[in-house]
PDB file of C-alpha atoms in Angstrom:
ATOM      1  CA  UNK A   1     -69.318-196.557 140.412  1.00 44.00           C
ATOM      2  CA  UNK A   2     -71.316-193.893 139.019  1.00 44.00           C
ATOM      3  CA  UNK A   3     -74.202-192.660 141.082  1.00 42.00           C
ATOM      4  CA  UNK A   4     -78.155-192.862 140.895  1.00 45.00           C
ATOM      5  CA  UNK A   5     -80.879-190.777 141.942  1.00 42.00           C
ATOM      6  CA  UNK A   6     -83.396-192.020 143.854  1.00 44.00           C
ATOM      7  CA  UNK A   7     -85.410-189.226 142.668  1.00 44.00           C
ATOM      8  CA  UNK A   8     -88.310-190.318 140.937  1.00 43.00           C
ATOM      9  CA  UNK A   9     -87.916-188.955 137.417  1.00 49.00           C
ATOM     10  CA  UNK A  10     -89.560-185.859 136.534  1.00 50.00           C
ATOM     11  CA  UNK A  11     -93.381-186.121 133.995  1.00 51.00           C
ATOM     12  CA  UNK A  12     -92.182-185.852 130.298  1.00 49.00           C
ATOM     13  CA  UNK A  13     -93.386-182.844 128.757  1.00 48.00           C
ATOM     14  CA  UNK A  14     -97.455-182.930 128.129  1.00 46.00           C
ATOM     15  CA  UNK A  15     -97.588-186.075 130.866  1.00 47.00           C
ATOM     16  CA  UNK A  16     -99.592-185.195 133.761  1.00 43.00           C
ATOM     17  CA  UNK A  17     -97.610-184.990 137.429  1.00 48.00           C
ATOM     18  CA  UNK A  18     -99.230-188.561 139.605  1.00 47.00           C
ATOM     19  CA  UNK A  19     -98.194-186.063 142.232  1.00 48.00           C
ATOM     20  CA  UNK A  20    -100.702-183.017 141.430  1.00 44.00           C
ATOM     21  CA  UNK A  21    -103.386-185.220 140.553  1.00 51.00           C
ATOM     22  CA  UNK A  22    -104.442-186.201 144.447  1.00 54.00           C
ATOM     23  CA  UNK A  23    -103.902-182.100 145.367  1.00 59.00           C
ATOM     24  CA  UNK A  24    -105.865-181.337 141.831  1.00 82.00           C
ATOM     25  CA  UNK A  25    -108.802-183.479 143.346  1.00 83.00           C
ATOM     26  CA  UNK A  26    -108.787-181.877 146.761  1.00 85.00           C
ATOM     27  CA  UNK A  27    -108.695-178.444 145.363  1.00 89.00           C
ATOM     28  CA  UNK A  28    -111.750-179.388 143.188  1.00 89.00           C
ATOM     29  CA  UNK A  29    -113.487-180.737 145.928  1.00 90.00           C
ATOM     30  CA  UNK A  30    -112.529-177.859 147.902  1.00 89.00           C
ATOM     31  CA  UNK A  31    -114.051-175.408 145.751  1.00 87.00           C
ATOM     32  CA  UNK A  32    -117.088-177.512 144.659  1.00 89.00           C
ATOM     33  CA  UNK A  33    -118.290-177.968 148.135  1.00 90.00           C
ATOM     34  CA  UNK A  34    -117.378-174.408 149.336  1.00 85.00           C
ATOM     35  CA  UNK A  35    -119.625-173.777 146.465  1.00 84.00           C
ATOM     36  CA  UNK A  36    -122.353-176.416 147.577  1.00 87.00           C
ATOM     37  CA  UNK A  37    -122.400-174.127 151.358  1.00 86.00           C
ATOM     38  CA  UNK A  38    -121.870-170.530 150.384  1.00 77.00           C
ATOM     39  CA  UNK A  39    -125.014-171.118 147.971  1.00 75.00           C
ATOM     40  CA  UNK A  40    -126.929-172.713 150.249  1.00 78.00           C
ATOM     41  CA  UNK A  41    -126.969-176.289 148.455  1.00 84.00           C
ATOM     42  CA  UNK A  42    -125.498-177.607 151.944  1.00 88.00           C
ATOM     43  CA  UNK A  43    -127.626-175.555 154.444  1.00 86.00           C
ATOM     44  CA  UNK A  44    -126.435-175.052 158.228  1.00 86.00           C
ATOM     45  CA  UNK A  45    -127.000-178.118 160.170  1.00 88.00           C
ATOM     46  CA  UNK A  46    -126.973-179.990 156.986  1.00 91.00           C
ATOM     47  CA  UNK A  47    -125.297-183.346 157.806  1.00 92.00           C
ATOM     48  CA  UNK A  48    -122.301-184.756 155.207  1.00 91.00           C
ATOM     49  CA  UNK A  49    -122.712-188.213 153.484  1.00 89.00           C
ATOM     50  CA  UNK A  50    -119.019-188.575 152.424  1.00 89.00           C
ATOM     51  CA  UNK A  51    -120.026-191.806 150.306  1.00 89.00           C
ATOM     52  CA  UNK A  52    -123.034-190.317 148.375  1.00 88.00           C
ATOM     53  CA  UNK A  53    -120.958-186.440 148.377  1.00 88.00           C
ATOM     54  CA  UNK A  54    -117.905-188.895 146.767  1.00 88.00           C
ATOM     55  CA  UNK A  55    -119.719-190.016 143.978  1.00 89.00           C
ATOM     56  CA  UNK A  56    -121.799-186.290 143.653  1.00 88.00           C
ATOM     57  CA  UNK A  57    -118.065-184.864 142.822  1.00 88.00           C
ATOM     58  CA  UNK A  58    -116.828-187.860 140.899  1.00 88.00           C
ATOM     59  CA  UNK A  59    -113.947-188.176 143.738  1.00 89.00           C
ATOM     60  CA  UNK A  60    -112.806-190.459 146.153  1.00 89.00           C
ATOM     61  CA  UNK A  61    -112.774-190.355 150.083  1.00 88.00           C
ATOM     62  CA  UNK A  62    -109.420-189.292 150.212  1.00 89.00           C
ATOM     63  CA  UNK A  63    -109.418-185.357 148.602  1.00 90.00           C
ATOM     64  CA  UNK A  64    -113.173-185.122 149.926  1.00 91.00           C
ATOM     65  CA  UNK A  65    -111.874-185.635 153.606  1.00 91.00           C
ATOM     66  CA  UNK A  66    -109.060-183.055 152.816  1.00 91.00           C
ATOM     67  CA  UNK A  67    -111.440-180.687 151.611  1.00 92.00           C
ATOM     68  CA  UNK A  68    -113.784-181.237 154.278  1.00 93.00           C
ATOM     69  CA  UNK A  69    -110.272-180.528 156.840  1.00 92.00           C
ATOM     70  CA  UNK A  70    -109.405-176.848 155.114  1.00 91.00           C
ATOM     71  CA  UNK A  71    -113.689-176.271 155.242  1.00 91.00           C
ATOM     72  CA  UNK A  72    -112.938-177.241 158.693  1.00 91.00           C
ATOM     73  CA  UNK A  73    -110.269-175.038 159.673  1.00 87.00           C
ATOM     74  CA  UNK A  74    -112.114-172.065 158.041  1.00 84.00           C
ATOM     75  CA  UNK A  75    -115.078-172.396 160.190  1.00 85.00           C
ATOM     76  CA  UNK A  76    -117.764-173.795 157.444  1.00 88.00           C
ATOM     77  CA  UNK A  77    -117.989-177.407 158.770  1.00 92.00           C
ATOM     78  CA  UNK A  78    -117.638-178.680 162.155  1.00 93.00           C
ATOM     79  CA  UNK A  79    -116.966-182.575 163.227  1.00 91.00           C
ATOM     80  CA  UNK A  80    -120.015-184.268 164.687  1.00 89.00           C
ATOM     81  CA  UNK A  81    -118.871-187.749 166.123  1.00 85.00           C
ATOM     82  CA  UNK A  82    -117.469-189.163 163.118  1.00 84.00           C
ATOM     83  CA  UNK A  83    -118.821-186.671 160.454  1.00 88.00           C
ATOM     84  CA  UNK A  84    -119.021-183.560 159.286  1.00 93.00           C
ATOM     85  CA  UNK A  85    -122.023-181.126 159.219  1.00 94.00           C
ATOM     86  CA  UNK A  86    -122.801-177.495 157.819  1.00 93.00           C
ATOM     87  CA  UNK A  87    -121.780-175.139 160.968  1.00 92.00           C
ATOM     88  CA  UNK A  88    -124.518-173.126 162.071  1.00 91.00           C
ATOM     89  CA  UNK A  89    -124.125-169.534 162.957  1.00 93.00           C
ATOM     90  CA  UNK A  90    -126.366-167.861 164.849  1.00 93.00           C
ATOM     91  CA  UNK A  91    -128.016-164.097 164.886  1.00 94.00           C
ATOM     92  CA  UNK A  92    -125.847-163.732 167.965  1.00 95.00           C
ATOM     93  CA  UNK A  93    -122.541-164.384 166.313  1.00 95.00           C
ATOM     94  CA  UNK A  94    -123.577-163.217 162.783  1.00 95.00           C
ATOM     95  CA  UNK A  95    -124.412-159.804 164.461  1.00 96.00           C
ATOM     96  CA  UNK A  96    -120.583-159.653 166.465  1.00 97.00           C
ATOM     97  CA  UNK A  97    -118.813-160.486 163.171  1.00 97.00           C
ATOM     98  CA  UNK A  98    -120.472-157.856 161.531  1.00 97.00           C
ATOM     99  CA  UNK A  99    -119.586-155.362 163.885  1.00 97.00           C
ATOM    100  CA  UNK A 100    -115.990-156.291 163.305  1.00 98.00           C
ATOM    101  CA  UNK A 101    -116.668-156.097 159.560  1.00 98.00           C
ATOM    102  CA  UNK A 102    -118.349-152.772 160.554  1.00 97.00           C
ATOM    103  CA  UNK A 103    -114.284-151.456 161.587  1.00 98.00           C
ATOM    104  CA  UNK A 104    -112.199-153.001 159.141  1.00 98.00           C
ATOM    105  CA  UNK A 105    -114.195-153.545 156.173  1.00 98.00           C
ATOM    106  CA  UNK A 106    -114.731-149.499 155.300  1.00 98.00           C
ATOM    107  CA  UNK A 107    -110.744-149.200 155.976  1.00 98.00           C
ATOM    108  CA  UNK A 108    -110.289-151.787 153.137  1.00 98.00           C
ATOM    109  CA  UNK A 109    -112.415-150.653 150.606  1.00 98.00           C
ATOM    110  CA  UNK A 110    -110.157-146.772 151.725  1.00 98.00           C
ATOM    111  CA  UNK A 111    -107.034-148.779 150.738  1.00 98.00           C
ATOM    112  CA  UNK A 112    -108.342-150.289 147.608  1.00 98.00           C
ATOM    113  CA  UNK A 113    -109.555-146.882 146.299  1.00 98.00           C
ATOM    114  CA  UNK A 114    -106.768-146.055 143.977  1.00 97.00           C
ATOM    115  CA  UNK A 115    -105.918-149.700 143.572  1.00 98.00           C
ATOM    116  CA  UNK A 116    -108.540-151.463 141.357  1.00 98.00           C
ATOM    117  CA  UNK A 117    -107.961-152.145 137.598  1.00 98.00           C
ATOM    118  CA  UNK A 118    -110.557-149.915 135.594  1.00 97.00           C
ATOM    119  CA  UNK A 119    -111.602-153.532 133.681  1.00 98.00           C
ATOM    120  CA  UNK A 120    -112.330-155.076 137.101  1.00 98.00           C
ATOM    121  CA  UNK A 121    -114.047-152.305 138.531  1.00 98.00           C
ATOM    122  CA  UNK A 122    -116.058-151.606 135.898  1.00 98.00           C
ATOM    123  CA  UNK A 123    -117.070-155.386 135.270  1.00 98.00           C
ATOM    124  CA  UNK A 124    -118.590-155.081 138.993  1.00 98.00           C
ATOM    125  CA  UNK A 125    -120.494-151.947 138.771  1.00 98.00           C
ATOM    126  CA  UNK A 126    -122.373-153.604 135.589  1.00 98.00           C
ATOM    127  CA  UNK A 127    -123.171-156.625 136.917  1.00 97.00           C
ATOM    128  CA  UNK A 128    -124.559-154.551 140.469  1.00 97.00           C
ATOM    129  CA  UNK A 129    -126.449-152.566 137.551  1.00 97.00           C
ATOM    130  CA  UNK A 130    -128.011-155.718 136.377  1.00 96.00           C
ATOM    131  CA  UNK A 131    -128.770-156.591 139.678  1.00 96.00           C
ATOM    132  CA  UNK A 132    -130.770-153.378 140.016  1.00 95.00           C
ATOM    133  CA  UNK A 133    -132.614-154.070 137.082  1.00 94.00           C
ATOM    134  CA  UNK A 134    -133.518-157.684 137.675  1.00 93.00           C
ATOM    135  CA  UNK A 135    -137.312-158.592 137.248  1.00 92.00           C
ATOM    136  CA  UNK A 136    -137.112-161.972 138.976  1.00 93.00           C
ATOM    137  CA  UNK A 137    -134.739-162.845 142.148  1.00 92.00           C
ATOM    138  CA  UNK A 138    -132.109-165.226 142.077  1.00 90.00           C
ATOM    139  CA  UNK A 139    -129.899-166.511 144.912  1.00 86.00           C
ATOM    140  CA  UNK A 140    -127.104-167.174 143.273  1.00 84.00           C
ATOM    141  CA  UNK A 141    -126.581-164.006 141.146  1.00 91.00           C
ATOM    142  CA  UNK A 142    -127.418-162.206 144.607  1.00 92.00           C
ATOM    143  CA  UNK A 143    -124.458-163.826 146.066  1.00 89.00           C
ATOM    144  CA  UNK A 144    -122.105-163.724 143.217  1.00 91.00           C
ATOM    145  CA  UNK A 145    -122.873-160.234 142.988  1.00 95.00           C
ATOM    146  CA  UNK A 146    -121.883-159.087 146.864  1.00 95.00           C
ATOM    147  CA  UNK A 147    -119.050-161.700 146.770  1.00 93.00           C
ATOM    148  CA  UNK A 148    -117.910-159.965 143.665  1.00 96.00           C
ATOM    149  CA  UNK A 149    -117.696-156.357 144.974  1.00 98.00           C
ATOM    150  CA  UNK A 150    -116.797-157.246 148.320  1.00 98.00           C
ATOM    151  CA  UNK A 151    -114.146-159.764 147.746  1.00 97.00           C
ATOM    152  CA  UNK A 152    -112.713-157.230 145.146  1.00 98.00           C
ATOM    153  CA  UNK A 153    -111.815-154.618 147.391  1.00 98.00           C
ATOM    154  CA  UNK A 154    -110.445-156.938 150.106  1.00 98.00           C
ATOM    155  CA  UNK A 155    -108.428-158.082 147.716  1.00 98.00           C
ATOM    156  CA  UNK A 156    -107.151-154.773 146.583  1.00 98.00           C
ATOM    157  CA  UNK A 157    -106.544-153.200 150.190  1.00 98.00           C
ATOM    158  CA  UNK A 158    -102.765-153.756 149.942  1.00 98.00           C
ATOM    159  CA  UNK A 159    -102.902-155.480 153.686  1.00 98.00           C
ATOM    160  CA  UNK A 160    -103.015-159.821 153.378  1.00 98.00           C
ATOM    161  CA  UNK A 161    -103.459-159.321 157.318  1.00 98.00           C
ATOM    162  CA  UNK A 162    -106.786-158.038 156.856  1.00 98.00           C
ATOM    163  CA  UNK A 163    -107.807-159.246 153.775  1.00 97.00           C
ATOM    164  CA  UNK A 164    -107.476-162.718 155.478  1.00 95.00           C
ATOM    165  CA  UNK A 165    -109.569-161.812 158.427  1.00 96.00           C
ATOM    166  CA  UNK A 166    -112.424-160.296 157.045  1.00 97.00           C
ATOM    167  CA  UNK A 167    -112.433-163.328 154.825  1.00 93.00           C
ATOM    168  CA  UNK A 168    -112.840-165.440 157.490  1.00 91.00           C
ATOM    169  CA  UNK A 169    -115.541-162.992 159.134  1.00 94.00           C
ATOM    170  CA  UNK A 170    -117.514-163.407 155.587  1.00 93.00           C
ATOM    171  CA  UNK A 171    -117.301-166.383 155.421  1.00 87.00           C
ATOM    172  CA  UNK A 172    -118.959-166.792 158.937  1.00 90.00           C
ATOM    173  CA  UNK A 173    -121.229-164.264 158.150  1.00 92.00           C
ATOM    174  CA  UNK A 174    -122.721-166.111 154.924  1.00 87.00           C
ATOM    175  CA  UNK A 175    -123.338-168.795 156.962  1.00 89.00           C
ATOM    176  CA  UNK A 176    -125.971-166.750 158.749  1.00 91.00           C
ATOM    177  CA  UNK A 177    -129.421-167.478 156.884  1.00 79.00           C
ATOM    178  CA  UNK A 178    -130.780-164.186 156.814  1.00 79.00           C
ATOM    179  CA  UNK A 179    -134.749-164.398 156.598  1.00 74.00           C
ATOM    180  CA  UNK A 180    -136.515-162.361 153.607  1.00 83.00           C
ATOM    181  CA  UNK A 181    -133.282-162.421 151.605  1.00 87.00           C
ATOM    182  CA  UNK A 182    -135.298-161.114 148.768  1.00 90.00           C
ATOM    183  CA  UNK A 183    -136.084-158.030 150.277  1.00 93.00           C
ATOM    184  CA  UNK A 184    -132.146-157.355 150.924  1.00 94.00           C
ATOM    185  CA  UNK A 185    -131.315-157.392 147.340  1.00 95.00           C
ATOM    186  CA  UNK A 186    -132.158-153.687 145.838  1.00 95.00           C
ATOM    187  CA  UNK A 187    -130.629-152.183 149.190  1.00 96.00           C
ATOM    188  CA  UNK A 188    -127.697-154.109 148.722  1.00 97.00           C
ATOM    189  CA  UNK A 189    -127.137-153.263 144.588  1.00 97.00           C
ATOM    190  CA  UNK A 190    -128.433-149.817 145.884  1.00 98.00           C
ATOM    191  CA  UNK A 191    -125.477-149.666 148.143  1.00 98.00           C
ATOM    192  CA  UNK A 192    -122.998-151.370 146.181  1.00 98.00           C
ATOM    193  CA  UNK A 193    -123.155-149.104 143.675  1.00 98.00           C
ATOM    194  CA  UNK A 194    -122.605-146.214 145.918  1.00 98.00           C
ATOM    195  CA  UNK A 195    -118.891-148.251 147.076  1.00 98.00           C
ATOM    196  CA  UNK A 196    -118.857-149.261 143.414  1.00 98.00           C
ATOM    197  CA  UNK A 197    -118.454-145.745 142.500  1.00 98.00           C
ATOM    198  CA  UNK A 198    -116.388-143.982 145.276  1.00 98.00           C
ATOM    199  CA  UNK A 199    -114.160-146.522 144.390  1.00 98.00           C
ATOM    200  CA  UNK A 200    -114.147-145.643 140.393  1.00 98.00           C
ATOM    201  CA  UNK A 201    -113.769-141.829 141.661  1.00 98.00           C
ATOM    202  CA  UNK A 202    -110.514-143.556 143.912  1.00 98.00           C
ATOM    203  CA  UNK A 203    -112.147-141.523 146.878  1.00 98.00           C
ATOM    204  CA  UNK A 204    -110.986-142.984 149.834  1.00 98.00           C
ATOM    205  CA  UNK A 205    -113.472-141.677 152.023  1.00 98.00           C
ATOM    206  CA  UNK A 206    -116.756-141.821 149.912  1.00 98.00           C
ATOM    207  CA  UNK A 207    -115.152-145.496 149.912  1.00 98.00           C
ATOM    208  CA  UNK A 208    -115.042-146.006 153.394  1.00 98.00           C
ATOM    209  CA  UNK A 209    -118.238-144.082 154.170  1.00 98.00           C
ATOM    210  CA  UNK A 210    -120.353-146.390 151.551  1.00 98.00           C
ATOM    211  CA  UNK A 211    -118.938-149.300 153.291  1.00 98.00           C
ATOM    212  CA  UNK A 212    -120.132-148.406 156.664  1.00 98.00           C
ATOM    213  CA  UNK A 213    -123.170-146.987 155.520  1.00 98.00           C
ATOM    214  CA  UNK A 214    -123.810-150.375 153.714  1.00 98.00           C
ATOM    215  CA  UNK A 215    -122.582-152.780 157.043  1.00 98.00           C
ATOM    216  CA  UNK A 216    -124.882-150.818 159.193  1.00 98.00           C
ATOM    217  CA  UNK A 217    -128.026-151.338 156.703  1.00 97.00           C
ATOM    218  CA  UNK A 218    -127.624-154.831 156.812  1.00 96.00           C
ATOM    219  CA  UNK A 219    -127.543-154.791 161.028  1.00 96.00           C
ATOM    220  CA  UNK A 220    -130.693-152.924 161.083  1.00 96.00           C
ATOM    221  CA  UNK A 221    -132.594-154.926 158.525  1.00 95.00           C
ATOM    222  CA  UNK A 222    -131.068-158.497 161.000  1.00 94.00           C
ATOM    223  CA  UNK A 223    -132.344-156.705 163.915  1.00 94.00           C
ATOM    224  CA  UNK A 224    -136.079-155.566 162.021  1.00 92.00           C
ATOM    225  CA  UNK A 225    -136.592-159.121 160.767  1.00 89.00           C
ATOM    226  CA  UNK A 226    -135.559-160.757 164.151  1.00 87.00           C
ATOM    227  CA  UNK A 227    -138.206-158.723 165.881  1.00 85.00           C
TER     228      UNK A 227
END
């Protein structure tokens, strides 16, 4: 008797996977409410109403709940009794995680220097330009901008050990709501334009030095404003 496979059969070209479409659904929850935190839509302490965040995202329970685990397991949400809410970091912990950013962050941005597409790099310096320029403040470009350059050399460094622990120290560090954000936003194009362009020069130690010089502004201006 000739055998059978119990295997269900494989999509036919152009038909969708049933398979992907539940990990689809968690990875667009995923992003959509890392999204939601990083830009301060969800704020820290903010409680999450699975039902109402479910039909927000046009999703059901089930990818939510998985996004809400890998949020989880990077440190963004926490379980309260049966639900999830915004971790809260405070200046305590923001200020230790940026001293450990303070060590290994200018060592990245010294491996990346060398190691950046000229397209890339350059895309980043303009948009930190435009950032210097700006007329009115916005959050969201603010962010997008320092995730940008940051995330680019982290990326670049050559070393997924580090990359994946400063990561997680950014992350925690976001979560920090820094009072007078406003004010940070010329300093911080200031400096990243200073990394922006040791980088472009692939000088490894302007690199490094712009990083530190840039980790150490934004400890002083914490400690200022906590005052």
């Amino acid at each position: 008797m000739a055998y059978r496979s119990h295997r269900a059969a494989d999509p036919a070209p152009g038909e969708a996977d049933p398979k992907a479409a539940p990990l689809h659904l968690g990875n667009l929850a995923y992003g959509a409410l890392s999204d939601m935190i990083r830009h301060r839509r969800l704020r820290a302490g903010d409680a999450i109403v699975e039902a109402r965040l479910a039909e927000t995202l046009g999703v059901s329970r089930t990818p939510l709940r998985e996004a809400l685990q890998r949020l989880e397991g990077e440190g963004m949400v926490v379980k309260a009794g049966r639900s999830y809410v915004v971790r809260r970091v405070d200046l305590g912990e923001y200020l230790k995680s940026l001293k450990v950013r303070e060590v290994l962050e200018p060592e990245a941005a010294a491996l990346a220097a060398g190691r950046i597409p000229g397209t890339i790099l350059a895309g980043v310096r303009q948009e930190v330009l435009q950032m210097l320029e700006a007329t009115t403040y916005h959050t969201d470009a603010h962010w997008r901008s320092d995730d940008n350059l940051h995330t680019m050399f982290i990326d670049h460094s050559g070393n997924e050990v580090m990359a994946r622990i400063l990561k997680d120290l950014r992350a925690t560090t976001r979560l920090f709501e820094i009072d007078r954000l406003k004010e940070r936003l010329k300093p911080d194009s200031r400096e990243h334009l200073a990394i922006a362009d040791a980088l472009i020069a692939g000088d490894a130690a302007a690199a490094r030095t712009a990083v530190a010089v840039h980790i150490r502004s934004l400890i002083d201006f914490v400690l200022e404003a906590a005052r």
